[in-house]
XYZ file of C-alpha atoms in Angstrom:
330
model
C -105.736 18.729 22.123
C -107.820 21.644 21.982
C -110.618 21.709 19.134
C -110.076 18.206 18.356
C -112.158 15.251 19.516
C -110.758 11.531 19.301
C -113.498 9.218 18.858
C -114.012 6.285 21.368
C -115.504 2.761 20.194
C -118.712 3.724 21.866
C -119.318 6.848 20.060
C -118.784 4.924 16.867
C -121.095 2.159 17.705
C -124.022 4.679 17.689
C -123.641 4.364 13.882
C -123.158 0.634 13.365
C -126.210 -1.537 12.761
C -124.904 -5.105 13.871
C -126.197 -8.169 12.237
C -126.002 -11.874 13.291
C -123.302 -13.797 11.346
C -121.729 -10.571 10.041
C -118.965 -8.279 11.035
C -119.202 -4.568 10.135
C -116.477 -2.036 10.236
C -117.837 -0.258 13.015
C -117.414 -3.235 15.313
C -113.761 -3.987 14.411
C -112.146 -0.542 14.265
C -109.836 0.069 16.888
C -109.398 3.668 18.625
C -106.869 5.993 20.104
C -107.059 8.852 22.305
C -103.825 10.799 21.426
C -101.455 11.316 18.811
C -98.719 9.437 20.695
C -100.972 6.227 20.660
C -101.562 6.717 17.109
C -98.138 6.553 16.261
C -98.083 3.099 17.945
C -101.167 1.950 15.945
C -100.515 0.004 12.797
C -103.209 1.522 10.608
C -101.989 3.185 7.493
C -104.774 5.573 7.111
C -106.067 8.129 9.722
C -109.729 9.084 8.912
C -110.529 12.735 10.237
C -113.795 14.755 9.909
C -114.570 18.233 9.460
C -118.189 19.068 10.175
C -118.288 22.783 9.249
C -119.737 24.818 6.289
C -118.657 28.545 7.422
C -115.882 28.503 4.325
C -118.655 27.723 1.876
C -121.047 30.284 3.463
C -118.040 33.041 3.361
C -117.853 32.315 -0.426
C -121.688 32.790 -0.932
C -121.944 29.197 -1.047
C -124.795 26.845 -0.209
C -124.405 25.625 3.488
C -124.873 22.126 4.570
C -121.110 20.684 4.066
C -121.156 20.298 7.828
C -123.281 17.103 7.515
C -121.305 15.123 5.191
C -118.965 13.734 7.959
C -121.778 12.126 9.913
C -123.451 10.773 6.723
C -120.262 9.180 5.940
C -119.797 7.574 9.219
C -123.309 6.013 8.908
C -122.450 4.515 5.431
C -118.698 3.681 6.090
C -119.029 1.937 9.467
C -121.367 -0.470 8.038
C -119.545 -1.894 5.238
C -118.871 -5.507 5.606
C -115.400 -7.126 6.693
C -114.716 -9.879 4.189
C -111.483 -10.734 2.000
C -111.834 -7.346 0.211
C -112.465 -5.165 3.048
C -110.117 -5.413 6.133
C -110.286 -2.508 8.979
C -106.880 -2.915 10.239
C -105.476 -0.682 7.851
C -107.566 2.447 8.927
C -108.528 4.295 11.974
C -111.465 6.743 12.772
C -109.337 9.255 14.628
C -111.946 11.612 15.399
C -113.179 15.032 14.225
C -112.396 18.691 14.617
C -114.376 20.278 17.038
C -116.514 23.018 15.217
C -119.303 23.723 17.428
C -117.949 26.782 18.944
C -116.981 28.049 15.299
C -120.386 27.333 14.077
C -121.917 29.201 17.045
C -119.940 32.131 16.052
C -120.851 32.001 12.683
C -124.513 31.776 13.426
C -124.303 34.938 15.431
C -122.550 36.713 12.727
C -124.865 35.644 9.950
C -127.809 36.757 12.047
C -126.399 40.283 13.113
C -124.294 41.320 9.919
C -125.747 42.417 6.646
C -122.495 41.496 4.890
C -121.014 38.769 7.068
C -118.392 37.567 4.651
C -115.397 38.928 5.834
C -116.037 38.017 9.481
C -116.823 34.651 8.689
C -113.377 34.625 6.847
C -111.929 35.362 10.275
C -113.220 32.238 11.705
C -112.119 30.148 8.736
C -108.727 31.302 9.450
C -109.245 29.798 13.096
C -110.362 26.606 11.502
C -107.264 26.640 9.022
C -104.933 26.625 12.192
C -106.646 23.764 13.798
C -106.862 21.512 10.643
C -103.057 22.090 10.006
C -102.014 21.219 13.421
C -104.166 18.037 13.263
C -102.958 17.004 9.781
C -99.424 17.660 10.816
C -99.561 15.622 13.890
C -101.195 12.703 12.020
C -98.567 12.952 9.313
C -95.742 12.878 11.839
C -96.996 9.534 13.207
C -96.335 8.204 9.602
C -100.264 8.084 8.775
C -101.957 9.129 5.555
C -104.779 11.440 6.352
C -108.114 10.992 4.702
C -110.197 13.982 5.443
C -114.055 14.187 5.165
C -116.249 16.984 4.917
C -116.542 20.727 5.341
C -115.985 23.295 2.604
C -112.941 23.476 0.372
C -111.331 26.211 2.572
C -110.018 23.176 4.456
C -107.628 22.552 1.872
C -105.365 25.220 3.043
C -105.197 23.615 6.307
C -104.511 20.159 4.724
C -101.619 21.417 2.565
C -99.738 23.529 5.405
C -100.255 20.466 7.735
C -98.694 18.138 5.261
C -96.247 20.663 4.083
C -95.109 21.337 7.693
C -94.811 17.811 8.771
C -92.481 17.042 5.483
C -90.460 20.216 5.798
C -91.092 21.143 2.239
C -93.982 22.479 -0.121
C -96.083 19.941 -1.520
C -97.659 19.109 -4.793
C -101.535 18.677 -5.012
C -104.067 17.366 -7.624
C -107.338 18.829 -7.348
C -110.474 17.328 -9.162
C -112.855 20.179 -9.225
C -115.122 22.229 -11.506
C -113.286 25.447 -10.086
C -109.826 26.248 -9.389
C -110.205 27.750 -5.929
C -107.527 30.255 -6.888
C -109.635 33.379 -6.120
C -108.043 36.665 -4.540
C -106.279 36.516 -1.256
C -108.763 39.185 0.307
C -110.260 37.152 3.149
C -110.269 33.340 3.993
C -113.073 31.382 2.335
C -113.687 28.407 0.191
C -112.656 29.762 -3.168
C -109.193 30.649 -2.249
C -107.580 27.913 -0.261
C -105.118 27.339 -2.896
C -104.249 30.802 -3.263
C -103.073 31.198 0.245
C -101.289 27.856 0.126
C -99.226 29.068 -2.719
C -98.828 32.494 -1.310
C -97.397 31.059 1.971
C -95.139 28.648 0.276
C -96.966 25.540 1.214
C -97.972 24.471 -2.318
C -95.542 23.720 -4.943
C -97.140 22.126 -8.232
C -100.984 22.439 -8.587
C -103.096 20.522 -10.893
C -106.589 20.898 -11.343
C -108.606 18.240 -13.206
C -111.969 18.794 -14.789
C -112.061 22.651 -14.689
C -115.279 24.032 -16.088
C -115.078 26.566 -18.472
C -118.364 28.508 -17.489
C -117.198 29.324 -13.894
C -113.615 30.280 -13.928
C -113.105 34.216 -14.426
C -110.539 35.571 -16.996
C -107.877 36.615 -14.274
C -107.545 33.071 -12.986
C -107.151 31.783 -16.663
C -104.418 34.604 -16.906
C -102.810 33.702 -13.461
C -102.646 29.985 -14.538
C -101.358 30.550 -17.958
C -98.640 32.836 -16.588
C -97.412 30.116 -13.937
C -95.046 27.101 -14.746
C -96.285 25.554 -11.728
C -100.195 25.357 -12.244
C -101.722 23.065 -14.811
C -105.178 22.498 -15.613
C -107.591 20.215 -17.650
C -110.899 21.277 -18.676
C -113.827 18.995 -18.034
C -114.979 19.572 -21.663
C -111.783 17.858 -22.804
C -113.199 14.569 -21.460
C -116.777 14.875 -22.381
C -116.151 12.883 -25.922
C -113.514 10.494 -24.749
C -113.991 6.798 -24.230
C -113.710 5.402 -20.545
C -110.371 4.210 -21.392
C -109.070 7.329 -23.001
C -110.495 9.410 -19.856
C -108.357 7.178 -17.523
C -105.261 7.438 -19.910
C -105.422 11.404 -19.905
C -106.104 11.303 -16.011
C -103.050 9.108 -15.275
C -100.798 11.404 -17.569
C -101.909 14.225 -15.142
C -100.087 12.675 -12.496
C -96.672 13.234 -14.019
C -97.077 16.864 -13.649
C -97.273 16.493 -9.746
C -94.328 13.984 -10.026
C -96.464 11.018 -8.724
C -96.468 12.321 -5.175
C -99.257 14.653 -4.087
C -101.994 15.558 -1.843
C -105.598 14.305 -3.438
C -108.428 17.103 -3.239
C -111.567 15.810 -4.372
C -114.575 18.536 -4.656
C -117.847 16.743 -4.986
C -118.857 19.792 -7.365
C -116.933 17.823 -10.036
C -119.635 14.996 -9.920
C -122.607 15.293 -12.169
C -125.754 15.742 -9.978
C -123.926 15.191 -6.835
C -125.637 17.006 -4.071
C -122.927 19.645 -3.260
C -122.306 23.389 -2.510
C -122.387 24.147 -6.295
C -124.327 21.324 -7.596
C -124.065 20.845 -11.477
C -125.954 18.972 -14.201
C -122.648 18.104 -15.846
C -119.464 16.605 -14.597
C -117.407 13.354 -13.928
C -119.643 10.226 -12.779
C -119.393 8.440 -9.539
C -117.738 5.428 -11.384
C -115.302 7.530 -13.085
C -114.385 9.116 -9.864
C -113.910 5.828 -8.256
C -111.579 4.829 -11.136
C -109.433 8.135 -10.525
C -109.073 7.363 -7.054
C -107.726 3.961 -7.852
C -105.352 5.429 -10.344
C -104.175 7.687 -7.804
C -103.690 5.040 -5.243
C -100.857 3.482 -7.339
C -98.924 6.619 -6.697
C -97.690 8.287 -3.621
C -100.768 10.193 -2.101
C -99.943 12.239 0.822
C -103.517 12.735 1.876
C -107.182 12.741 0.476
C -109.813 15.232 1.057
C -113.413 14.795 0.067
C -115.346 18.140 0.170
C -118.240 20.403 -0.526
C -120.537 17.410 -0.317
C -124.246 18.191 1.330
C -126.427 15.264 2.234
C -130.021 15.542 1.914
C -132.732 13.252 2.961
C -132.938 10.063 0.773
C -130.069 10.561 -0.892
C -126.584 8.621 -1.152
C -124.247 11.159 -0.525
C -122.713 9.369 2.623
C -122.616 5.910 0.714
C -120.805 7.585 -2.329
C -118.105 8.976 0.138
C -117.927 5.821 1.827
C -117.055 4.141 -1.504
C -114.572 6.683 -2.347
C -112.771 6.050 1.065
C -112.865 2.042 0.784
C -111.440 2.450 -2.669
C -108.712 4.404 -1.457
C -107.517 2.400 1.580
C -108.156 -0.913 -0.068
C -104.862 -2.869 -1.197
C -106.347 -5.795 -3.009
C -107.142 -4.097 -6.427
């Protein structure tokens, strides 16, 4: 399909580093070149990349989220195949072709003094592609695992799954922010607002919201809605590890144990992201949350807002999150 690149084994092999006597994921994954072929593949999870940072920049954020997908591939394709890691339950489907979108955005950023709304027009075009890809993946019976880009892509994810299932869906978002800003133009801060407005999002649960970065009107809107629930990160700070997990597990009841899972890396303490924070959940806590979610019916998972930098472990962390999610033995 237009604006989507199915990956070949040769393309993935670029990231894989073989070693004698061992087998890495990148050496054993099967590939497909169409959604028709995907439907015949026995994999449960379809991994999809979105290498863009236009939505983040339209929201006055820090660019670089376009690089998370490639860093994820470098780590994920080199994990070991062993009794705990089996490659036959997932497939690296491919990536949204964002090159043209990024070129257009670069021109706008260079020429426009206030480029945000014009960037939002590009984000809307990306929305359409993401929604179509996710829709087709779900219709083949797969669970999409979406990596990269800004949180603007939550809208395309939700729309695609909702249209595939022919009903609004519930979503759990582990995030320092609500992304419920006004529907003025598309950007990374209002994906859920648009999903609610257009009827694709039913119940919405935000986990780990930071008090300091949520405006008054959003708190008012959430309090007025019976379909939005949130828990503050500050409620977790003094809890023991076990109590944090119990509190988190209880949140799944609101989304009726069937939901899309959005994870904004801004919610992780000192994680390189578009809105890096000195306070937040730890990587290990996030891994535990993912394992709890996996016991429910997760319709899709999206990891977003990560910004890899030289000599950091962003790609490896994303790889841990995905391998935890797709693993069946624990």
